[in-house]
């Protein structure tokens, strides 16, 4: 009947607000909301801690330590919350600020579990930091494990128990303690050393970025160089072919796919594949806008941009390429109105579509599938151009005229 509290410290998050526009805010997980529940005389807390600064002010965890405040000011001025400096190398300030802050409060036999994506060797750096000038020895009187999450946003409750949990430790006792926690949450656990687990977590995301980049590169080649439909060619590749795993094109974005490849750049001699994949994915909005511009003069045209989230049926807009598309369109002189069914501050879809010259689907929300071309036709201009890189309207066309598909 003992009551326990679980604190999840996450330096990505700097306040608690739903329907946010950038990093530092949480998003909605289906069937969860804000989790604070009681079951079998246990209290379960899923706590997204505020930024370091807010913890200093409200949590009194670090009292009035000037060194911590200095690190926070530096980190925030450099946007270190995103874990990457402007020069694309990892930043460790907030992690070490956290370690410095809680160091005075650590007790023997406690366990520290790292959950977020980390640059290679980060867990080793933290181990050295915790043991330096202290009586703690990892594996003897203090325990440390790297246990990254690999669940897809929006599928947390579903995938938490399905996907094997990786546990990276320096010693068996830390592994046993981490297993004691995650063994209650998932069906399978894979053990290794921290650096191998750090790399595995990064490779999960980087390989997806490269996979999507291949699809987007093929889309550009097919549409621009050979004047054929990319979705038709993708279908021909995959249909009935045992090794046909070519992904479909789309706007590939989000904080993980955007930044994780850069964790490897400082130590990797051959970075062309990682960097090129990132550039290809980031270049899709410009490619799509260029295709529209070839069909019509965008100056003064009304554009309905559908979707702001970086992924389907999510209100998380971090690193969404919708905003890049919006800026490029506006640079061309277009009047751009943005809609997203999951953003409360969004304009109504009827307002955005009214008399639109161009409708661009930036996010493949199921809302737009349900809306369909008939729903668009009710409000847009009859001869509106439709940009549908996701093929949610099942025409097989990246760009087409609305009046041709009745």
Tab-separated table of C-alpha atoms in Angstrom:
chain	number	residue	atom	x	y	z
A	1	UNK	CA	0.000	0.000	0.000
A	2	UNK	CA	2.994	2.213	-0.368
A	3	UNK	CA	2.450	5.363	-2.441
A	4	UNK	CA	5.074	6.137	-5.058
A	5	UNK	CA	5.525	9.006	-7.476
A	6	UNK	CA	7.286	8.800	-10.829
A	7	UNK	CA	8.844	12.007	-12.110
A	8	UNK	CA	9.682	12.188	-15.819
A	9	UNK	CA	12.191	14.990	-16.363
A	10	UNK	CA	12.151	16.099	-20.005
A	11	UNK	CA	14.271	19.100	-21.065
A	12	UNK	CA	12.253	19.383	-24.296
A	13	UNK	CA	9.222	20.679	-22.414
A	14	UNK	CA	9.044	24.159	-20.888
A	15	UNK	CA	5.388	24.517	-20.046
A	16	UNK	CA	2.189	22.561	-19.949
A	17	UNK	CA	-0.190	23.645	-22.689
A	18	UNK	CA	-2.243	21.690	-25.179
A	19	UNK	CA	-2.335	22.498	-28.908
A	20	UNK	CA	1.084	24.082	-29.021
A	21	UNK	CA	3.047	25.540	-31.882
A	22	UNK	CA	6.636	24.643	-31.021
A	23	UNK	CA	8.956	22.632	-28.810
A	24	UNK	CA	8.566	23.191	-25.135
A	25	UNK	CA	4.917	22.189	-24.978
A	26	UNK	CA	3.107	18.909	-24.753
A	27	UNK	CA	0.608	17.466	-27.190
A	28	UNK	CA	-2.397	15.249	-26.883
A	29	UNK	CA	-1.964	11.492	-26.574
A	30	UNK	CA	-5.174	9.625	-27.421
A	31	UNK	CA	-6.949	8.099	-24.414
A	32	UNK	CA	-4.537	9.654	-21.925
A	33	UNK	CA	-4.853	13.425	-21.533
A	34	UNK	CA	-2.950	14.455	-18.448
A	35	UNK	CA	-2.237	11.236	-16.604
A	36	UNK	CA	-2.596	11.437	-12.837
A	37	UNK	CA	-4.499	8.375	-11.685
A	38	UNK	CA	-4.866	6.109	-8.693
A	39	UNK	CA	-5.052	2.335	-8.849
A	40	UNK	CA	-4.658	-0.345	-6.199
A	41	UNK	CA	-3.549	2.177	-3.579
A	42	UNK	CA	-0.788	3.413	-5.855
A	43	UNK	CA	-0.620	6.937	-7.203
A	44	UNK	CA	0.710	7.139	-10.766
A	45	UNK	CA	1.982	10.512	-11.921
A	46	UNK	CA	3.020	11.278	-15.458
A	47	UNK	CA	4.700	14.604	-14.838
A	48	UNK	CA	6.085	16.709	-17.659
A	49	UNK	CA	8.416	18.941	-15.691
A	50	UNK	CA	8.696	22.617	-16.614
A	51	UNK	CA	11.938	24.131	-17.857
A	52	UNK	CA	14.942	24.355	-15.578
A	53	UNK	CA	14.109	27.991	-14.879
A	54	UNK	CA	10.560	27.232	-13.790
A	55	UNK	CA	11.753	24.416	-11.544
A	56	UNK	CA	14.130	26.841	-9.842
A	57	UNK	CA	11.299	29.316	-9.309
A	58	UNK	CA	8.443	26.990	-8.362
A	59	UNK	CA	9.915	23.636	-7.365
A	60	UNK	CA	12.644	25.063	-5.149
A	61	UNK	CA	14.678	22.071	-6.208
A	62	UNK	CA	17.807	24.051	-6.777
A	63	UNK	CA	17.141	26.913	-4.367
A	64	UNK	CA	19.071	29.997	-5.451
A	65	UNK	CA	22.123	28.393	-7.014
A	66	UNK	CA	23.703	31.009	-9.300
A	67	UNK	CA	25.700	28.462	-11.324
A	68	UNK	CA	22.503	26.641	-12.315
A	69	UNK	CA	20.841	29.923	-13.250
A	70	UNK	CA	23.849	30.822	-15.392
A	71	UNK	CA	23.728	27.493	-17.225
A	72	UNK	CA	19.995	27.937	-17.795
A	73	UNK	CA	20.456	31.423	-19.250
A	74	UNK	CA	23.146	30.148	-21.621
A	75	UNK	CA	21.113	27.114	-22.631
A	76	UNK	CA	17.944	29.082	-23.259
A	77	UNK	CA	19.762	31.780	-25.202
A	78	UNK	CA	21.182	29.069	-27.461
A	79	UNK	CA	17.893	27.165	-27.657
A	80	UNK	CA	19.657	24.256	-26.022
A	81	UNK	CA	16.290	22.711	-25.220
A	82	UNK	CA	16.446	21.223	-28.707
A	83	UNK	CA	19.698	19.434	-27.787
A	84	UNK	CA	21.531	20.739	-30.880
A	85	UNK	CA	23.556	23.937	-31.219
A	86	UNK	CA	23.159	26.149	-34.263
A	87	UNK	CA	26.396	24.610	-35.557
A	88	UNK	CA	24.804	21.146	-35.409
A	89	UNK	CA	26.694	19.509	-32.593
A	90	UNK	CA	25.107	18.038	-29.457
A	91	UNK	CA	24.653	20.215	-26.375
A	92	UNK	CA	24.763	18.769	-22.878
A	93	UNK	CA	24.162	21.865	-20.757
A	94	UNK	CA	20.693	21.065	-19.489
A	95	UNK	CA	21.499	17.457	-18.731
A	96	UNK	CA	24.515	18.435	-16.660
A	97	UNK	CA	22.618	21.324	-15.088
A	98	UNK	CA	20.037	18.786	-13.990
A	99	UNK	CA	22.724	16.434	-12.673
A	100	UNK	CA	24.407	19.289	-10.834
A	101	UNK	CA	21.094	20.384	-9.362
A	102	UNK	CA	19.930	17.025	-8.046
A	103	UNK	CA	23.389	15.883	-7.013
A	104	UNK	CA	22.988	17.313	-3.533
A	105	UNK	CA	19.705	15.470	-3.100
A	106	UNK	CA	20.714	12.056	-4.411
A	107	UNK	CA	20.703	9.212	-1.937
A	108	UNK	CA	22.473	5.903	-2.042
A	109	UNK	CA	20.706	3.045	-3.867
A	110	UNK	CA	18.637	5.404	-6.021
A	111	UNK	CA	18.253	4.748	-9.759
A	112	UNK	CA	18.467	7.304	-12.570
A	113	UNK	CA	16.827	6.353	-15.863
A	114	UNK	CA	17.432	8.372	-19.032
A	115	UNK	CA	14.556	8.207	-21.493
A	116	UNK	CA	15.047	10.822	-24.233
A	117	UNK	CA	17.097	10.473	-27.410
A	118	UNK	CA	20.777	11.010	-26.614
A	119	UNK	CA	23.921	11.652	-28.587
A	120	UNK	CA	26.386	8.739	-28.464
A	121	UNK	CA	28.434	8.604	-25.236
A	122	UNK	CA	26.050	10.886	-23.314
A	123	UNK	CA	25.312	8.255	-20.667
A	124	UNK	CA	29.057	7.755	-20.183
A	125	UNK	CA	29.559	11.504	-19.766
A	126	UNK	CA	26.793	11.595	-17.173
A	127	UNK	CA	28.287	8.635	-15.302
A	128	UNK	CA	31.637	10.413	-15.082
A	129	UNK	CA	29.902	13.605	-13.996
A	130	UNK	CA	27.923	11.929	-11.223
A	131	UNK	CA	30.981	10.083	-9.881
A	132	UNK	CA	33.278	13.095	-10.019
A	133	UNK	CA	33.991	14.639	-6.605
A	134	UNK	CA	31.314	12.513	-4.944
A	135	UNK	CA	31.012	9.278	-3.014
A	136	UNK	CA	28.819	7.724	-5.683
A	137	UNK	CA	29.943	4.798	-7.815
A	138	UNK	CA	27.576	3.715	-10.573
A	139	UNK	CA	26.654	0.064	-10.060
A	140	UNK	CA	27.530	0.043	-6.349
A	141	UNK	CA	25.620	2.747	-4.498
A	142	UNK	CA	23.965	4.620	-7.369
A	143	UNK	CA	22.417	3.098	-10.470
A	144	UNK	CA	22.092	4.442	-14.007
A	145	UNK	CA	20.318	3.134	-17.105
A	146	UNK	CA	19.518	4.426	-20.566
A	147	UNK	CA	16.046	3.230	-21.592
A	148	UNK	CA	14.865	5.170	-24.648
A	149	UNK	CA	11.254	5.263	-25.747
A	150	UNK	CA	10.574	4.184	-29.323
A	151	UNK	CA	6.810	4.616	-29.403
A	152	UNK	CA	5.144	6.646	-32.136
A	153	UNK	CA	3.422	9.808	-31.059
A	154	UNK	CA	-0.282	9.187	-30.846
A	155	UNK	CA	0.204	5.464	-30.163
A	156	UNK	CA	1.748	5.560	-26.708
A	157	UNK	CA	-0.621	3.235	-24.886
A	158	UNK	CA	-0.732	0.818	-27.810
A	159	UNK	CA	2.992	0.526	-28.478
A	160	UNK	CA	4.387	0.840	-24.958
A	161	UNK	CA	3.545	-2.798	-24.258
A	162	UNK	CA	4.251	-4.075	-27.785
A	163	UNK	CA	7.688	-2.698	-28.668
A	164	UNK	CA	10.712	-4.266	-26.937
A	165	UNK	CA	12.288	-1.949	-24.397
A	166	UNK	CA	16.016	-1.324	-24.838
A	167	UNK	CA	18.013	-1.086	-21.617
A	168	UNK	CA	21.623	0.059	-21.655
A	169	UNK	CA	23.661	-0.146	-18.450
A	170	UNK	CA	27.218	-0.406	-17.196
A	171	UNK	CA	26.396	-3.071	-14.607
A	172	UNK	CA	23.952	-5.882	-13.862
A	173	UNK	CA	22.325	-4.261	-10.841
A	174	UNK	CA	21.325	-1.150	-12.813
A	175	UNK	CA	19.913	-3.451	-15.495
A	176	UNK	CA	17.874	-5.388	-12.925
A	177	UNK	CA	16.455	-2.183	-11.474
A	178	UNK	CA	15.463	-0.853	-14.890
A	179	UNK	CA	13.957	-4.232	-15.746
A	180	UNK	CA	11.914	-4.113	-12.549
A	181	UNK	CA	10.217	-0.958	-13.836
A	182	UNK	CA	9.855	-1.680	-17.538
A	183	UNK	CA	9.068	-5.346	-17.048
A	184	UNK	CA	5.685	-4.178	-15.785
A	185	UNK	CA	5.089	-2.140	-18.932
A	186	UNK	CA	6.316	-4.207	-21.859
A	187	UNK	CA	6.488	-7.825	-22.954
A	188	UNK	CA	10.131	-7.969	-24.039
A	189	UNK	CA	13.384	-6.325	-22.939
A	190	UNK	CA	16.702	-6.199	-24.783
A	191	UNK	CA	19.839	-5.558	-22.720
A	192	UNK	CA	23.080	-3.986	-23.909
A	193	UNK	CA	25.590	-1.296	-23.021
A	194	UNK	CA	24.509	2.389	-23.030
A	195	UNK	CA	26.436	3.442	-26.127
A	196	UNK	CA	24.980	0.636	-28.231
A	197	UNK	CA	21.471	1.552	-27.081
A	198	UNK	CA	22.092	5.235	-27.816
A	199	UNK	CA	23.106	4.305	-31.362
A	200	UNK	CA	20.166	1.926	-31.790
A	201	UNK	CA	17.686	4.641	-30.810
A	202	UNK	CA	19.271	7.106	-33.250
A	203	UNK	CA	19.372	4.545	-36.054
A	204	UNK	CA	15.651	3.851	-35.619
A	205	UNK	CA	14.869	7.461	-36.463
A	206	UNK	CA	17.644	8.138	-38.980
A	207	UNK	CA	16.804	5.054	-41.033
A	208	UNK	CA	13.197	6.245	-41.271
A	209	UNK	CA	14.372	9.655	-42.403
A	210	UNK	CA	16.480	8.044	-45.134
A	211	UNK	CA	13.603	5.746	-46.128
A	212	UNK	CA	11.284	8.723	-46.575
A	213	UNK	CA	14.001	10.663	-48.395
A	214	UNK	CA	14.283	7.878	-50.974
A	215	UNK	CA	10.533	8.042	-51.561
A	216	UNK	CA	10.628	11.823	-51.885
A	217	UNK	CA	13.656	11.761	-54.193
A	218	UNK	CA	11.946	9.215	-56.454
A	219	UNK	CA	8.818	11.367	-56.413
A	220	UNK	CA	10.761	14.404	-57.616
A	221	UNK	CA	12.584	12.419	-60.304
A	222	UNK	CA	9.385	10.773	-61.541
A	223	UNK	CA	7.302	13.935	-61.630
A	224	UNK	CA	9.924	16.444	-62.802
A	225	UNK	CA	12.305	14.494	-65.026
A	226	UNK	CA	10.055	11.888	-66.544
A	227	UNK	CA	6.587	13.447	-66.286
A	228	UNK	CA	4.964	10.386	-64.768
A	229	UNK	CA	2.858	9.878	-61.645
A	230	UNK	CA	4.942	9.015	-58.588
A	231	UNK	CA	2.113	7.199	-56.828
A	232	UNK	CA	1.525	4.975	-59.852
A	233	UNK	CA	5.207	4.043	-60.012
A	234	UNK	CA	5.292	3.367	-56.253
A	235	UNK	CA	2.302	1.056	-56.670
A	236	UNK	CA	4.070	-0.813	-59.477
A	237	UNK	CA	7.137	-1.268	-57.287
A	238	UNK	CA	5.271	-2.608	-54.254
A	239	UNK	CA	2.301	-4.552	-55.595
A	240	UNK	CA	2.952	-8.295	-55.188
A	241	UNK	CA	6.714	-7.806	-54.989
A	242	UNK	CA	8.231	-9.472	-51.916
A	243	UNK	CA	10.994	-6.904	-51.602
A	244	UNK	CA	8.848	-3.939	-52.571
A	245	UNK	CA	9.013	-1.751	-49.479
A	246	UNK	CA	9.207	1.654	-51.169
A	247	UNK	CA	7.531	4.265	-48.954
A	248	UNK	CA	5.072	6.814	-50.290
A	249	UNK	CA	6.170	10.453	-50.631
A	250	UNK	CA	5.066	13.150	-48.206
A	251	UNK	CA	6.163	15.975	-45.944
A	252	UNK	CA	8.647	14.281	-43.609
A	253	UNK	CA	9.042	16.296	-40.435
A	254	UNK	CA	8.929	16.310	-36.648
A	255	UNK	CA	11.613	16.844	-33.999
A	256	UNK	CA	13.096	13.351	-34.165
A	257	UNK	CA	13.579	13.015	-37.920
A	258	UNK	CA	14.670	16.646	-38.206
A	259	UNK	CA	17.500	16.602	-35.684
A	260	UNK	CA	18.600	13.064	-34.828
A	261	UNK	CA	20.943	12.613	-37.781
A	262	UNK	CA	22.895	15.649	-36.637
A	263	UNK	CA	23.871	13.869	-33.418
A	264	UNK	CA	26.293	11.772	-35.490
A	265	UNK	CA	27.852	14.428	-37.704
A	266	UNK	CA	30.682	15.550	-35.450
A	267	UNK	CA	32.150	12.041	-35.176
A	268	UNK	CA	31.250	10.579	-38.579
A	269	UNK	CA	33.708	10.913	-41.498
A	270	UNK	CA	31.120	10.130	-44.199
A	271	UNK	CA	27.938	12.085	-43.531
A	272	UNK	CA	26.672	12.518	-47.103
A	273	UNK	CA	23.790	10.055	-46.781
A	274	UNK	CA	22.456	11.537	-43.527
A	275	UNK	CA	22.758	15.145	-44.668
A	276	UNK	CA	21.376	14.476	-48.148
A	277	UNK	CA	18.337	12.682	-46.719
A	278	UNK	CA	17.651	15.652	-44.453
A	279	UNK	CA	18.010	18.109	-47.342
A	280	UNK	CA	15.727	16.093	-49.623
A	281	UNK	CA	12.965	15.934	-47.017
A	282	UNK	CA	13.313	19.605	-46.172
A	283	UNK	CA	13.150	20.454	-49.872
A	284	UNK	CA	9.765	18.860	-50.576
A	285	UNK	CA	7.694	21.999	-49.796
A	286	UNK	CA	9.728	24.057	-52.275
A	287	UNK	CA	9.357	21.340	-54.913
A	288	UNK	CA	5.586	21.257	-54.486
A	289	UNK	CA	5.268	25.036	-54.568
A	290	UNK	CA	7.442	25.164	-57.674
A	291	UNK	CA	5.081	22.709	-59.374
A	292	UNK	CA	2.126	24.931	-58.522
A	293	UNK	CA	3.957	28.040	-59.710
A	294	UNK	CA	4.523	26.434	-63.111
A	295	UNK	CA	0.768	26.018	-63.494
A	296	UNK	CA	-0.357	29.417	-62.219
A	297	UNK	CA	0.980	32.801	-61.162
A	298	UNK	CA	0.803	32.747	-57.364
A	299	UNK	CA	0.839	36.494	-56.867
A	300	UNK	CA	-2.421	37.505	-55.227
A	301	UNK	CA	-3.800	33.958	-55.368
A	302	UNK	CA	-5.704	32.583	-52.374
A	303	UNK	CA	-4.160	29.386	-51.017
A	304	UNK	CA	-5.897	26.981	-48.661
A	305	UNK	CA	-3.137	25.184	-46.745
A	306	UNK	CA	-4.561	22.133	-45.018
A	307	UNK	CA	-2.752	20.752	-41.985
A	308	UNK	CA	-0.281	22.183	-39.481
A	309	UNK	CA	0.716	19.107	-37.480
A	310	UNK	CA	3.846	17.279	-38.515
A	311	UNK	CA	2.036	13.943	-38.630
A	312	UNK	CA	-1.399	12.487	-39.257
A	313	UNK	CA	-4.121	13.157	-36.675
A	314	UNK	CA	-1.807	14.961	-34.253
A	315	UNK	CA	-1.805	18.528	-32.976
A	316	UNK	CA	1.985	18.520	-32.563
A	317	UNK	CA	3.392	21.163	-34.897
A	318	UNK	CA	7.086	20.953	-33.972
A	319	UNK	CA	9.274	21.279	-37.078
A	320	UNK	CA	6.210	20.870	-39.284
A	321	UNK	CA	6.945	21.576	-42.937
A	322	UNK	CA	3.537	23.199	-43.305
A	323	UNK	CA	5.036	26.436	-42.075
A	324	UNK	CA	7.903	26.243	-44.545
A	325	UNK	CA	5.385	25.761	-47.359
A	326	UNK	CA	3.414	28.738	-46.045
A	327	UNK	CA	6.471	30.998	-46.086
A	328	UNK	CA	7.489	29.949	-49.591
A	329	UNK	CA	3.972	30.575	-50.884
A	330	UNK	CA	3.867	33.968	-49.207
A	331	UNK	CA	7.235	34.866	-50.739
A	332	UNK	CA	5.596	34.242	-54.112
A	333	UNK	CA	2.941	36.809	-53.231
A	334	UNK	CA	0.160	34.352	-52.386
A	335	UNK	CA	-2.458	34.895	-49.680
A	336	UNK	CA	-2.209	31.814	-47.474
A	337	UNK	CA	-4.840	30.652	-44.988
A	338	UNK	CA	-3.999	27.682	-42.781
A	339	UNK	CA	-6.399	25.145	-41.293
A	340	UNK	CA	-5.863	22.234	-38.933
A	341	UNK	CA	-8.721	20.350	-37.245
A	342	UNK	CA	-6.596	19.713	-34.160
A	343	UNK	CA	-5.552	23.330	-33.556
A	344	UNK	CA	-8.215	25.260	-31.677
A	345	UNK	CA	-6.915	28.622	-32.870
A	346	UNK	CA	-7.222	27.537	-36.508
A	347	UNK	CA	-9.632	29.169	-38.915
A	348	UNK	CA	-12.670	27.140	-39.906
A	349	UNK	CA	-12.083	24.905	-42.896
A	350	UNK	CA	-14.966	26.580	-44.742
A	351	UNK	CA	-13.286	29.978	-44.322
A	352	UNK	CA	-9.945	28.660	-45.525
A	353	UNK	CA	-11.427	26.916	-48.562
A	354	UNK	CA	-13.761	29.748	-49.599
A	355	UNK	CA	-12.839	30.903	-53.133
A	356	UNK	CA	-9.410	29.216	-52.876
A	357	UNK	CA	-7.383	29.181	-56.097
A	358	UNK	CA	-5.106	26.445	-54.770
A	359	UNK	CA	-5.669	23.796	-52.102
A	360	UNK	CA	-2.487	22.272	-50.693
A	361	UNK	CA	-2.710	19.248	-48.391
A	362	UNK	CA	0.259	19.550	-46.048
A	363	UNK	CA	-0.799	16.981	-43.438
A	364	UNK	CA	-2.678	13.783	-44.226
A	365	UNK	CA	-5.236	14.133	-41.440
A	366	UNK	CA	-8.174	11.746	-41.656
A	367	UNK	CA	-10.378	14.863	-41.427
A	368	UNK	CA	-9.366	15.793	-44.972
A	369	UNK	CA	-9.960	12.280	-46.264
A	370	UNK	CA	-13.484	12.489	-44.881
A	371	UNK	CA	-13.900	15.951	-46.384
A	372	UNK	CA	-12.939	14.640	-49.818
A	373	UNK	CA	-12.929	16.490	-53.106
A	374	UNK	CA	-16.679	17.000	-52.862
A	375	UNK	CA	-16.246	18.917	-49.629
A	376	UNK	CA	-13.544	21.070	-51.167
A	377	UNK	CA	-15.609	21.694	-54.298
A	378	UNK	CA	-18.405	23.253	-52.244
A	379	UNK	CA	-16.242	26.204	-51.244
A	380	UNK	CA	-13.167	26.542	-53.479
A	381	UNK	CA	-13.100	27.873	-57.003
A	382	UNK	CA	-14.282	25.362	-59.567
A	383	UNK	CA	-10.947	25.312	-61.378
A	384	UNK	CA	-8.839	25.205	-58.194
A	385	UNK	CA	-5.494	23.422	-58.306
A	386	UNK	CA	-5.091	20.620	-55.767
A	387	UNK	CA	-1.664	19.689	-54.405
A	388	UNK	CA	-1.966	16.273	-52.751
A	389	UNK	CA	1.471	14.766	-52.189
A	390	UNK	CA	-0.065	12.229	-49.759
A	391	UNK	CA	-2.638	10.991	-52.304
A	392	UNK	CA	-5.362	11.153	-49.660
A	393	UNK	CA	-7.925	11.829	-52.405
A	394	UNK	CA	-6.865	8.647	-54.256
A	395	UNK	CA	-6.382	10.295	-57.643
A	396	UNK	CA	-2.772	9.144	-57.955
A	397	UNK	CA	-1.804	12.723	-58.836
A	398	UNK	CA	0.540	15.005	-56.940
A	399	UNK	CA	-0.984	18.080	-58.609
A	400	UNK	CA	-4.261	18.228	-60.512
A	401	UNK	CA	-7.189	20.449	-61.435
A	402	UNK	CA	-10.250	19.966	-59.280
A	403	UNK	CA	-12.741	20.160	-62.138
A	404	UNK	CA	-11.167	17.105	-63.803
A	405	UNK	CA	-12.131	14.843	-60.892
A	406	UNK	CA	-15.896	15.036	-60.405
